[in-house]
Amino acid sequence: MSNVRVRFAPSPTGPLHIGGVRTALFNYLFAKKHNGTFVLRIEDTDQNRYVVNAEQYVIDALNWCGISPDETIGKNEKFGPYRQSERKEIYKKYAQELIDSGNAYYAFDSAEDLDRERKGHEEKGKTFIYNWHNREKGRLINSLILSADEVKKRIENGDKYVVRFKSPEGETLEMNDIIRGKINIDTNVLDDKILFKSDGMPTYHLANIVDDHLMEISHVIRGEEWLPSMALHVLLYRAFGWSAPEFAHLPLILKPTGKGKLSKRDGDKLGFPVFPLAYTNEQKDEVSRGFKEDGYFSEAVINFLAFLGWNPGTEQELFSLDELISSFDLSRVNKAGARFDPDKTKWFNQQYLQSKSDEELAELFAKELNVILNDSEESQPMRSFDFAQYDKKYITKVVSLIKERATFVSDFWNLSKFFFVAPTEYDTKASKKQWKEATPQIMKDLIDVLKLIENFESQNIETIVKGWLTKNELGFGKVMPPFRLALVGAMSGPHLFDIADMIGKEETIMRIETAVKKLS
């Protein structure tokens, strides 16, 4: 496949939904698979809904996901400008070309005129469609029934108008979609869509077609919601005498229930993000959560998004970006909607977390420890860390002991806080069950044993303590649970003697002494 050029063309009307990210991803994978070019174009023709920081949000989101465009604003501007609002004169020229060729016309109907027609049709049990049925009957005011002089006069007088596409009558339009196959449309049911407005701004339909042609887009890969527009777009290409690109319409991303399109409300209700990055809506004074801020790795987000509507045809689920590029094929994209599964997204993140080295995770965890131990009201750490030159070895060891139970790096603190601060309270249920009348004396005896251990390493501590248990015919159940409770504050955590080894003899003994005082 030669000279593949694809584009992602979002509207800057708010944060980028993960459905949009999935569309960008599939475009990116297709381009890279075929040594092509991935273009980012900003479709900002709807100035009423324009949001100032939305454009930068899109760029930041794609960069975080690792799918940066090859061409866009300020980058390899071979076919710029890449903002539609800066291309108005281009669209005006092509709108006039359609009028001159008889494929479009001026329409001067007011909102009241159209509303009257709509109500009149409804009273007869019909649906109003502005097309061949009525465009030349005299009730609608357009250049198909007005003289050229009248049209010119109206425009010169500043009358409001739109330019409508003249949909053909009595034709079966045959089209092809890479994902959905052959599609036939009866042109009699198509309405004459507005292409251009008197304020000098084009609608999506005209701008989209003109830009895709001028930017030499070879494949249009977009969401299923644009499938009803495909006929108009194919007809526009034909009207201009241009070759149309190949089309591929991606399936919807559905709610976790599988019913309906996934929305921000679903995320708010069920407690998961639907945006790649957190987004602040200053007008509504609200912040929408993002996958990045919720602790997801960008690689995990890309991996699970790839599986929303596509499958590789194998049992493999974990793919690097390079592996996705190599495996991706539009023929394996499903027609049916893809259900978003919040638990599966967490599973992907957990898999990526487990695959990272202890050293890399320790670097990430250290950033959180900086905040937790230096800026919060948590108990002061039991050992002094210089977080400019933090104790990498210690934190890395902590991570190695607890990471298998974590899904996010943000889970590390609750799984490991006892490695950094002594417990200030003890699990109530565990205390009642494990701290018996004889426990204080047994713990005091354990302290005496621990004080005599010179090589305070996990295996040696375990050997000596177990030997003491055997010699004194003490059951594990009488010693180990309260010992753990003293060190951790709960019946959780990794191997008990690893904990003792990590925090050291002095801290271990001090924690047991504190537990004896507080729980006895």
CSV table of C-alpha atoms in Angstrom, one decimal, residues 117-129 133-134 137 139:
chain,number,residue,atom,x,y,z
A,117,GLU,CA,-42.7,23.4,6.5
A,118,ARG,CA,-41.7,21.0,9.3
A,119,LYS,CA,-45.0,21.4,11.2
A,120,GLY,CA,-47.0,21.2,8.0
A,121,HIS,CA,-45.4,17.8,7.2
A,122,GLU,CA,-45.9,16.6,10.7
A,123,GLU,CA,-49.6,17.4,10.6
A,124,LYS,CA,-49.8,15.1,7.5
A,125,GLY,CA,-47.9,12.4,9.3
A,126,LYS,CA,-44.8,13.0,7.2
A,127,THR,CA,-41.1,13.9,7.9
A,128,PHE,CA,-39.8,17.1,6.3
A,129,ILE,CA,-36.7,16.6,4.2
A,133,HIS,CA,-39.3,16.7,-3.1
A,134,ASN,CA,-39.7,20.3,-2.3
A,137,LYS,CA,-41.9,23.7,-5.5
A,139,ARG,CA,-42.5,27.2,-0.9
